[in-house]
Amino acid sequence: MLSVLLAALLLATPPPPDDWRTPFEKGNGNTTATYAECLAYYQRLDAAYPEILVREAGPTDSGEPLHEVVVALDGNFEPPAAAGRTRPVVLIQNGIHPGEPEGIDASMMLARDLMTKKEMKKLLKHLVICIIPVYNVDGCINRNSSSRANQNGPESYGFRGNYRNLDLNRDFIKCDSKNARGFTRI
């Protein structure tokens, strides 16, 4: 019986930080996470830590969902007004141009560090963090290594335009894309 309880405890314990390395950290310094790897990473964090929630915010033009990741120390993932809290919410949007993926990788590391490093977790007493892992999901899925002629790395990266070839950083006012309409819901 004791061995069953011990096995259950070990399975319920989050893996050590070394197992939380991102694809960038596991790579050669010239790689970045694919959309599937990024989403799977956040879903692992969601499963391991009650302070993290991954949820869909609506569809994108390709039909893939736009996701948001909410990091809240108290596990209250409702909008601040509905939750009755006064802590500020910091929104981090990544991958508007997936060929510029640094934020995608950095936000994965930030979410991990907020959960695995005590000194960082203390920051969540004062704020809530909302991360859009990849805003241009369609462009992130459409990876290549030749659409940015003068860019030195990564080895493979997403495309600037979305499924409809819209440049999403020019669509916040018009909201022609489903991505932008999902963003307004966040």
Coordinates of N, CA and C in Angstrom, one line a residue:
M1 N 0.8 -1.2 0.0 CA 0.0 0.0 0.0 C 0.9 1.3 0.0
L2 N 1.9 1.2 0.8 CA 2.8 2.4 0.9 C 3.5 2.7 -0.5
S3 N 3.8 1.6 -1.2 CA 4.5 1.8 -2.5 C 3.5 2.4 -3.5
V4 N 2.2 2.1 -3.4 CA 1.2 2.7 -4.3 C 1.0 4.2 -4.0
L5 N 1.0 4.5 -2.7 CA 0.9 5.9 -2.3 C 2.1 6.7 -2.7
L6 N 3.3 6.1 -2.6 CA 4.5 6.8 -3.0 C 4.6 7.0 -4.5
A7 N 4.1 6.0 -5.2 CA 4.1 6.1 -6.7 C 3.1 7.2 -7.1
A8 N 2.0 7.3 -6.4 CA 1.0 8.3 -6.8 C 1.5 9.7 -6.4
L9 N 2.2 9.8 -5.3 CA 2.9 11.1 -5.0 C 3.9 11.5 -6.0
L10 N 4.7 10.6 -6.4 CA 5.8 10.9 -7.4 C 5.1 11.3 -8.7
L11 N 4.1 10.7 -9.1 CA 3.4 11.0 -10.4 C 2.7 12.4 -10.3
A12 N 2.3 12.8 -9.1 CA 1.6 14.1 -8.9 C 2.5 15.2 -8.8
T13 N 3.8 15.0 -8.5 CA 4.8 16.0 -8.3 C 5.3 16.5 -9.7
P14 N 5.3 17.8 -9.9 CA 5.8 18.3 -11.2 C 7.2 17.9 -11.4
P15 N 7.6 17.7 -12.6 CA 9.0 17.3 -12.9 C 10.0 18.4 -12.5
P16 N 11.2 18.1 -12.3 CA 12.2 19.1 -11.9 C 12.4 20.1 -13.0
P17 N 12.9 21.3 -12.7 CA 13.0 22.4 -13.7 C 13.8 21.9 -15.0
D18 N 14.8 21.0 -14.8 CA 15.5 20.6 -16.0 C 14.6 20.0 -17.1
D19 N 13.5 19.3 -16.6 CA 12.5 18.8 -17.6 C 11.6 19.8 -18.2
W20 N 11.8 21.0 -17.8 CA 10.9 22.1 -18.3 C 11.7 23.0 -19.3
R21 N 12.8 22.5 -19.8 CA 13.6 23.3 -20.8 C 12.7 23.4 -22.0
T22 N 12.8 24.6 -22.6 CA 12.0 24.8 -23.8 C 12.7 24.3 -25.1
P23 N 12.1 24.2 -26.2 CA 12.8 23.7 -27.4 C 14.0 24.6 -27.7
F24 N 13.9 25.9 -27.5 CA 15.0 26.7 -27.7 C 16.2 26.3 -26.8
E25 N 15.9 26.1 -25.5 CA 17.0 25.7 -24.6 C 17.6 24.3 -24.9
K26 N 16.7 23.4 -25.4 CA 17.2 22.1 -25.8 C 18.0 22.1 -27.1
G27 N 17.8 23.1 -27.9 CA 18.4 23.2 -29.2 C 19.8 23.7 -29.2
N28 N 20.2 24.2 -30.4 CA 21.6 24.6 -30.6 C 21.7 26.2 -30.5
G29 N 20.7 26.8 -30.0 CA 20.7 28.3 -29.9 C 20.2 29.0 -31.2
N30 N 19.9 28.1 -32.2 CA 19.4 28.7 -33.4 C 18.1 28.0 -33.8
T31 N 17.3 27.6 -32.8 CA 16.0 26.9 -33.1 C 14.9 27.6 -32.2
T32 N 13.7 27.4 -32.6 CA 12.6 28.0 -31.9 C 11.4 27.0 -31.9
A33 N 10.5 27.2 -30.9 CA 9.4 26.3 -30.8 C 8.4 26.4 -32.0
T34 N 7.9 25.2 -32.4 CA 6.9 25.2 -33.4 C 5.6 25.6 -32.6
Y35 N 4.5 25.8 -33.4 CA 3.2 26.1 -32.7 C 2.8 24.9 -31.8
A36 N 2.9 23.7 -32.3 CA 2.5 22.5 -31.6 C 3.4 22.4 -30.3
E37 N 4.7 22.6 -30.4 CA 5.5 22.5 -29.3 C 5.2 23.6 -28.2
C38 N 5.0 24.8 -28.7 CA 4.6 25.9 -27.8 C 3.3 25.6 -27.0
L39 N 2.3 25.2 -27.7 CA 1.0 24.9 -27.1 C 1.1 23.7 -26.1
A40 N 1.9 22.7 -26.5 CA 2.0 21.5 -25.7 C 2.8 21.9 -24.4
Y41 N 3.8 22.8 -24.5 CA 4.5 23.2 -23.4 C 3.6 23.9 -22.3
Y42 N 2.8 24.8 -22.8 CA 1.9 25.5 -21.9 C 0.8 24.6 -21.3
Q43 N 0.4 23.6 -22.1 CA -0.6 22.6 -21.6 C 0.0 21.8 -20.5
R44 N 1.3 21.5 -20.6 CA 2.0 20.7 -19.6 C 2.1 21.6 -18.3
L45 N 2.4 22.9 -18.5 CA 2.4 23.8 -17.3 C 1.0 23.8 -16.6
D46 N 0.0 23.9 -17.5 CA -1.4 24.0 -17.0 C -1.7 22.7 -16.2
A47 N -1.3 21.6 -16.6 CA -1.6 20.3 -15.9 C -0.8 20.2 -14.6
A48 N 0.4 20.8 -14.6 CA 1.3 20.7 -13.4 C 1.0 21.7 -12.3
Y49 N 0.5 22.9 -12.7 CA 0.4 24.0 -11.8 C -1.0 24.6 -11.8
P50 N -1.6 24.6 -10.6 CA -3.0 25.2 -10.5 C -3.0 26.7 -10.8
E51 N -1.9 27.3 -10.8 CA -1.8 28.8 -11.0 C -1.8 29.2 -12.5
I52 N -1.8 28.2 -13.3 CA -1.8 28.4 -14.8 C -3.0 27.8 -15.4
L53 N -3.6 28.6 -16.3 CA -4.8 28.1 -17.1 C -4.5 28.4 -18.6
V54 N -4.7 27.4 -19.5 CA -4.6 27.6 -20.9 C -6.1 27.5 -21.4
R55 N -6.5 28.5 -22.1 CA -7.9 28.5 -22.7 C -7.9 29.1 -24.1
E56 N -8.9 28.7 -24.8 CA -9.1 29.3 -26.2 C -9.8 30.6 -26.1
A57 N -9.4 31.5 -26.9 CA -10.0 32.9 -27.0 C -10.8 33.1 -28.3
G58 N -10.8 32.1 -29.1 CA -11.6 32.2 -30.4 C -10.8 31.6 -31.5
P59 N -11.4 31.5 -32.7 CA -10.7 30.9 -33.8 C -9.7 32.0 -34.5
T60 N -8.8 31.4 -35.3 CA -8.0 32.3 -36.2 C -8.6 32.1 -37.6
D61 N -8.0 32.8 -38.6 CA -8.5 32.7 -39.9 C -8.3 31.3 -40.5
S62 N -7.4 30.5 -40.0 CA -7.2 29.2 -40.5 C -8.1 28.2 -39.8
G63 N -8.8 28.6 -38.8 CA -9.6 27.7 -38.0 C -9.0 27.2 -36.8
E64 N -7.6 27.3 -36.6 CA -6.9 26.9 -35.4 C -7.3 27.9 -34.3
P65 N -7.4 27.5 -33.1 CA -7.7 28.4 -32.0 C -6.6 29.3 -31.6
L66 N -7.0 30.5 -31.2 CA -6.1 31.5 -30.6 C -6.2 31.2 -29.1
H67 N -5.1 31.0 -28.4 CA -5.0 30.7 -27.0 C -4.5 31.8 -26.1
E68 N -5.0 31.8 -24.9 CA -4.4 32.7 -23.9 C -4.0 31.8 -22.7
V69 N -2.9 32.2 -22.1 CA -2.4 31.6 -20.9 C -2.5 32.6 -19.7
V70 N -3.3 32.2 -18.7 CA -3.4 33.1 -17.6 C -2.6 32.6 -16.4
V71 N -1.8 33.4 -15.8 CA -1.0 33.0 -14.7 C -1.4 33.8 -13.5
A72 N -2.1 33.2 -12.5 CA -2.6 33.9 -11.3 C -2.3 33.1 -10.1
L73 N -1.7 33.7 -9.1 CA -1.2 33.0 -7.9 C -2.4 32.4 -7.2
D74 N -3.5 33.1 -7.2 CA -4.7 32.6 -6.4 C -5.6 31.6 -7.2
G75 N -5.2 31.3 -8.5 CA -6.0 30.4 -9.3 C -7.3 31.0 -9.8
N76 N -7.5 32.3 -9.6 CA -8.7 33.0 -10.1 C -8.4 33.5 -11.5
F77 N -9.0 32.9 -12.5 CA -8.7 33.3 -13.8 C -9.7 34.2 -14.5
E78 N -10.7 34.7 -13.7 CA -11.7 35.6 -14.2 C -11.1 37.0 -14.5
P79 N -11.7 37.8 -15.4 CA -11.2 39.1 -15.5 C -11.2 39.9 -14.2
P80 N -10.3 40.9 -14.0 CA -10.2 41.5 -12.7 C -11.5 42.1 -12.2
A81 N -12.3 42.8 -13.1 CA -13.6 43.4 -12.6 C -14.5 42.3 -12.1
A82 N -14.6 41.2 -12.8 CA -15.5 40.1 -12.3 C -15.0 39.4 -11.1
A83 N -13.7 39.4 -10.9 CA -13.1 38.7 -9.8 C -13.0 39.6 -8.6
G84 N -13.2 40.9 -8.7 CA -13.1 41.8 -7.6 C -11.7 42.0 -7.1
R85 N -10.7 41.8 -7.9 CA -9.4 42.1 -7.5 C -8.8 43.4 -8.1
T86 N -7.8 43.9 -7.5 CA -7.3 45.2 -8.0 C -5.8 45.0 -8.6
R87 N -5.3 43.8 -8.5 CA -3.9 43.7 -9.1 C -4.0 43.9 -10.6
P88 N -2.9 44.6 -11.1 CA -2.9 44.8 -12.5 C -2.7 43.5 -13.3
V89 N -3.2 43.5 -14.5 CA -3.0 42.4 -15.4 C -2.0 42.9 -16.5
V90 N -0.9 42.1 -16.7 CA 0.1 42.3 -17.7 C -0.2 41.4 -18.8
L91 N -0.4 42.0 -20.0 CA -0.7 41.2 -21.2 C 0.6 41.1 -22.0
I92 N 1.0 39.9 -22.4 CA 2.2 39.7 -23.2 C 1.7 39.0 -24.5
Q93 N 1.9 39.7 -25.6 CA 1.5 39.1 -26.9 C 2.7 38.7 -27.7
N94 N 2.7 37.5 -28.2 CA 3.8 36.9 -28.9 C 3.4 36.5 -30.3
G95 N 4.4 36.5 -31.2 CA 4.2 35.9 -32.5 C 3.3 36.6 -33.4
I96 N 3.3 37.9 -33.4 CA 2.5 38.7 -34.4 C 3.1 38.5 -35.7
H97 N 4.5 38.4 -35.7 CA 5.3 38.0 -36.9 C 6.1 36.8 -36.4
P98 N 5.6 35.6 -36.7 CA 6.3 34.4 -36.2 C 7.7 34.2 -36.7
G99 N 8.1 35.0 -37.7 CA 9.5 35.0 -38.1 C 10.4 35.7 -37.1
E100 N 9.8 36.4 -36.1 CA 10.5 37.1 -35.1 C 10.1 36.4 -33.8
P101 N 10.6 35.2 -33.5 CA 10.1 34.3 -32.5 C 10.6 34.5 -31.0
E102 N 11.5 35.5 -30.8 CA 12.1 35.5 -29.5 C 11.1 35.6 -28.3
G103 N 10.0 36.4 -28.5 CA 9.0 36.5 -27.4 C 8.3 35.2 -27.2
I104 N 8.1 34.4 -28.2 CA 7.5 33.1 -28.0 C 8.3 32.3 -27.0
D105 N 9.6 32.2 -27.3 CA 10.5 31.4 -26.4 C 10.6 32.0 -25.1
A106 N 10.8 33.3 -25.0 CA 11.0 34.0 -23.7 C 9.8 33.9 -22.8
S107 N 8.6 33.9 -23.4 CA 7.4 33.8 -22.5 C 7.2 32.4 -22.0
M108 N 7.6 31.4 -22.8 CA 7.6 30.1 -22.2 C 8.5 29.9 -21.0
M109 N 9.7 30.5 -21.1 CA 10.6 30.5 -20.0 C 10.1 31.3 -18.8
L110 N 9.5 32.4 -19.1 CA 8.9 33.3 -18.0 C 7.9 32.5 -17.3
A111 N 6.9 31.9 -18.0 CA 5.8 31.1 -17.3 C 6.4 30.0 -16.5
R112 N 7.4 29.3 -17.0 CA 8.1 28.2 -16.3 C 8.7 28.8 -15.0
D113 N 9.5 29.8 -15.2 CA 10.3 30.4 -14.0 C 9.3 30.9 -13.0
L114 N 8.2 31.5 -13.4 CA 7.2 32.0 -12.4 C 6.7 30.8 -11.5
M115 N 6.7 29.6 -12.0 CA 6.2 28.5 -11.3 C 7.4 27.8 -10.5
T116 N 8.6 27.8 -11.1 CA 9.6 26.9 -10.5 C 10.6 27.7 -9.6
K117 N 10.6 29.0 -9.7 CA 11.6 29.8 -8.9 C 10.8 30.6 -7.9
K118 N 11.1 30.4 -6.6 CA 10.3 31.0 -5.5 C 10.4 32.5 -5.6
E119 N 11.6 33.1 -5.9 CA 11.7 34.5 -5.9 C 10.9 35.1 -7.1
M120 N 10.7 34.4 -8.1 CA 9.8 34.9 -9.2 C 8.4 34.7 -8.9
K121 N 8.0 33.6 -8.3 CA 6.6 33.3 -7.9 C 6.0 34.4 -7.0
K122 N 6.9 35.0 -6.2 CA 6.5 36.1 -5.3 C 5.9 37.3 -6.1
L123 N 6.4 37.5 -7.3 CA 5.9 38.6 -8.2 C 4.4 38.5 -8.4
L124 N 3.9 37.3 -8.4 CA 2.4 37.1 -8.7 C 1.5 37.5 -7.6
K125 N 2.1 37.9 -6.4 CA 1.3 38.5 -5.4 C 0.8 39.9 -5.8
H126 N 1.5 40.5 -6.7 CA 1.2 41.9 -7.1 C 0.6 42.0 -8.5
L127 N 0.5 41.0 -9.3 CA 0.0 41.1 -10.6 C -0.5 39.8 -11.2
V128 N -1.2 39.8 -12.2 CA -1.7 38.6 -13.0 C -1.1 38.8 -14.4
I129 N -0.6 37.7 -14.9 CA 0.0 37.7 -16.3 C -0.9 36.9 -17.2
C130 N -1.2 37.6 -18.4 CA -1.9 36.9 -19.4 C -1.0 36.9 -20.7
I131 N -0.7 35.7 -21.2 CA 0.2 35.5 -22.3 C -0.6 35.0 -23.5
I132 N -0.4 35.6 -24.6 CA -0.9 35.1 -25.9 C 0.3 34.3 -26.5
P133 N 0.3 33.0 -26.4 CA 1.5 32.3 -26.8 C 2.0 32.6 -28.2
V134 N 1.0 32.5 -29.1 CA 1.3 32.8 -30.6 C 0.0 33.5 -31.1
Y135 N 0.2 34.8 -31.4 CA -1.0 35.6 -32.0 C -1.2 35.2 -33.4
N136 N -0.2 35.1 -34.2 CA -0.4 34.7 -35.6 C -0.1 33.2 -35.7
V137 N -1.1 32.5 -35.3 CA -1.1 31.0 -35.3 C -0.8 30.5 -36.7
D138 N -1.6 31.0 -37.6 CA -1.5 30.6 -39.0 C -0.1 30.7 -39.6
G139 N 0.5 31.9 -39.3 CA 1.9 32.2 -39.8 C 2.9 31.3 -39.1
C140 N 2.7 31.0 -37.8 CA 3.6 30.1 -37.1 C 3.6 28.7 -37.6
I141 N 2.4 28.2 -38.0 CA 2.3 26.9 -38.6 C 3.0 26.8 -39.9
N142 N 3.0 27.9 -40.7 CA 3.5 28.0 -42.0 C 5.0 28.3 -41.9
R143 N 5.8 27.3 -41.5 CA 7.3 27.5 -41.3 C 8.1 27.3 -42.5
N144 N 9.2 28.0 -42.6 CA 10.2 27.9 -43.7 C 11.5 28.4 -43.2
S145 N 12.5 28.5 -44.1 CA 13.8 29.0 -43.7 C 14.3 30.0 -44.8
S146 N 13.4 30.5 -45.6 CA 13.9 31.3 -46.7 C 13.0 32.6 -47.0
S147 N 12.0 32.9 -46.2 CA 11.2 34.1 -46.5 C 11.8 35.4 -45.9
R148 N 12.8 35.3 -45.1 CA 13.4 36.5 -44.6 C 14.9 36.4 -45.0
A149 N 15.2 37.0 -46.1 CA 16.5 36.8 -46.8 C 17.7 37.3 -45.9
N150 N 17.5 38.4 -45.2 CA 18.6 39.0 -44.5 C 18.6 38.7 -43.0
Q151 N 17.8 37.7 -42.6 CA 17.7 37.3 -41.2 C 18.6 36.2 -40.9
N152 N 19.4 36.3 -39.9 CA 20.4 35.3 -39.5 C 19.8 34.4 -38.4
G153 N 19.0 33.4 -38.8 CA 18.3 32.5 -37.8 C 17.0 32.9 -37.4
P154 N 16.2 32.1 -36.8 CA 16.6 30.7 -36.5 C 16.5 29.8 -37.8
E155 N 16.8 28.6 -37.6 CA 16.9 27.6 -38.7 C 15.6 27.6 -39.5
S156 N 14.5 27.6 -38.8 CA 13.2 27.5 -39.3 C 12.3 28.5 -38.5
Y157 N 11.4 29.2 -39.2 CA 10.5 30.2 -38.5 C 9.2 30.3 -39.2
G158 N 8.3 31.0 -38.6 CA 7.0 31.2 -39.2 C 7.0 32.3 -40.2
F159 N 5.9 32.4 -40.9 CA 5.7 33.4 -42.0 C 5.0 34.6 -41.4
R160 N 5.3 35.8 -42.0 CA 4.8 37.1 -41.5 C 3.3 37.2 -41.6
G161 N 2.7 36.8 -42.7 CA 1.3 36.9 -42.9 C 0.5 35.8 -42.3
N162 N -0.8 36.0 -42.1 CA -1.6 34.9 -41.5 C -2.2 34.1 -42.7
Y163 N -3.2 33.3 -42.4 CA -3.8 32.4 -43.4 C -4.3 33.2 -44.6
R164 N -4.8 34.4 -44.4 CA -5.3 35.3 -45.5 C -4.2 36.3 -45.9
N165 N -3.0 36.0 -45.5 CA -1.9 36.9 -45.8 C -2.0 38.3 -45.3
L166 N -2.8 38.5 -44.2 CA -2.9 39.8 -43.5 C -1.7 40.0 -42.6
D167 N -1.2 41.2 -42.6 CA -0.1 41.6 -41.6 C -0.9 42.0 -40.3
L168 N -0.9 41.1 -39.3 CA -1.8 41.3 -38.2 C -1.5 42.6 -37.4
N169 N -0.3 43.1 -37.4 CA -0.1 44.3 -36.6 C -0.7 45.5 -37.3
R170 N -1.3 45.3 -38.4 CA -2.1 46.4 -39.1 C -3.6 46.2 -39.0
D171 N -4.0 45.3 -38.2 CA -5.4 44.9 -38.2 C -6.1 45.1 -36.9
F172 N -5.5 45.8 -36.0 CA -6.2 46.0 -34.6 C -7.4 46.9 -34.7
I173 N -7.4 47.9 -35.6 CA -8.5 48.8 -35.7 C -9.6 48.2 -36.5
K174 N -9.3 47.7 -37.7 CA -10.3 47.1 -38.6 C -10.9 45.8 -38.1
C175 N -10.0 45.0 -37.5 CA -10.4 43.7 -37.1 C -11.0 42.8 -38.2
D176 N -10.3 42.9 -39.4 CA -10.6 42.0 -40.5 C -10.4 40.6 -40.2
S177 N -9.4 40.3 -39.4 CA -9.1 38.9 -39.1 C -9.8 38.3 -37.9
K178 N -10.0 37.0 -37.9 CA -10.6 36.4 -36.7 C -9.6 36.5 -35.5
N179 N -8.3 36.5 -35.9 CA -7.2 36.7 -34.8 C -7.5 38.0 -34.0
A180 N -7.7 39.1 -34.7 CA -7.9 40.4 -34.1 C -9.2 40.4 -33.3
R181 N -10.2 39.7 -33.8 CA -11.5 39.7 -33.0 C -11.3 38.8 -31.7
G182 N -10.5 37.8 -31.8 CA -10.2 37.0 -30.6 C -9.4 37.8 -29.6
F183 N -8.5 38.6 -30.2 CA -7.7 39.5 -29.3 C -8.5 40.4 -28.5
T184 N -9.6 41.0 -29.2 CA -10.4 42.0 -28.4 C -11.2 41.3 -27.3
R185 N -11.5 40.0 -27.5 CA -12.1 39.2 -26.4 C -11.2 39.0 -25.2
I186 N -9.9 38.9 -25.5 CA -9.0 38.7 -24.4 C -8.9 40.0 -23.6

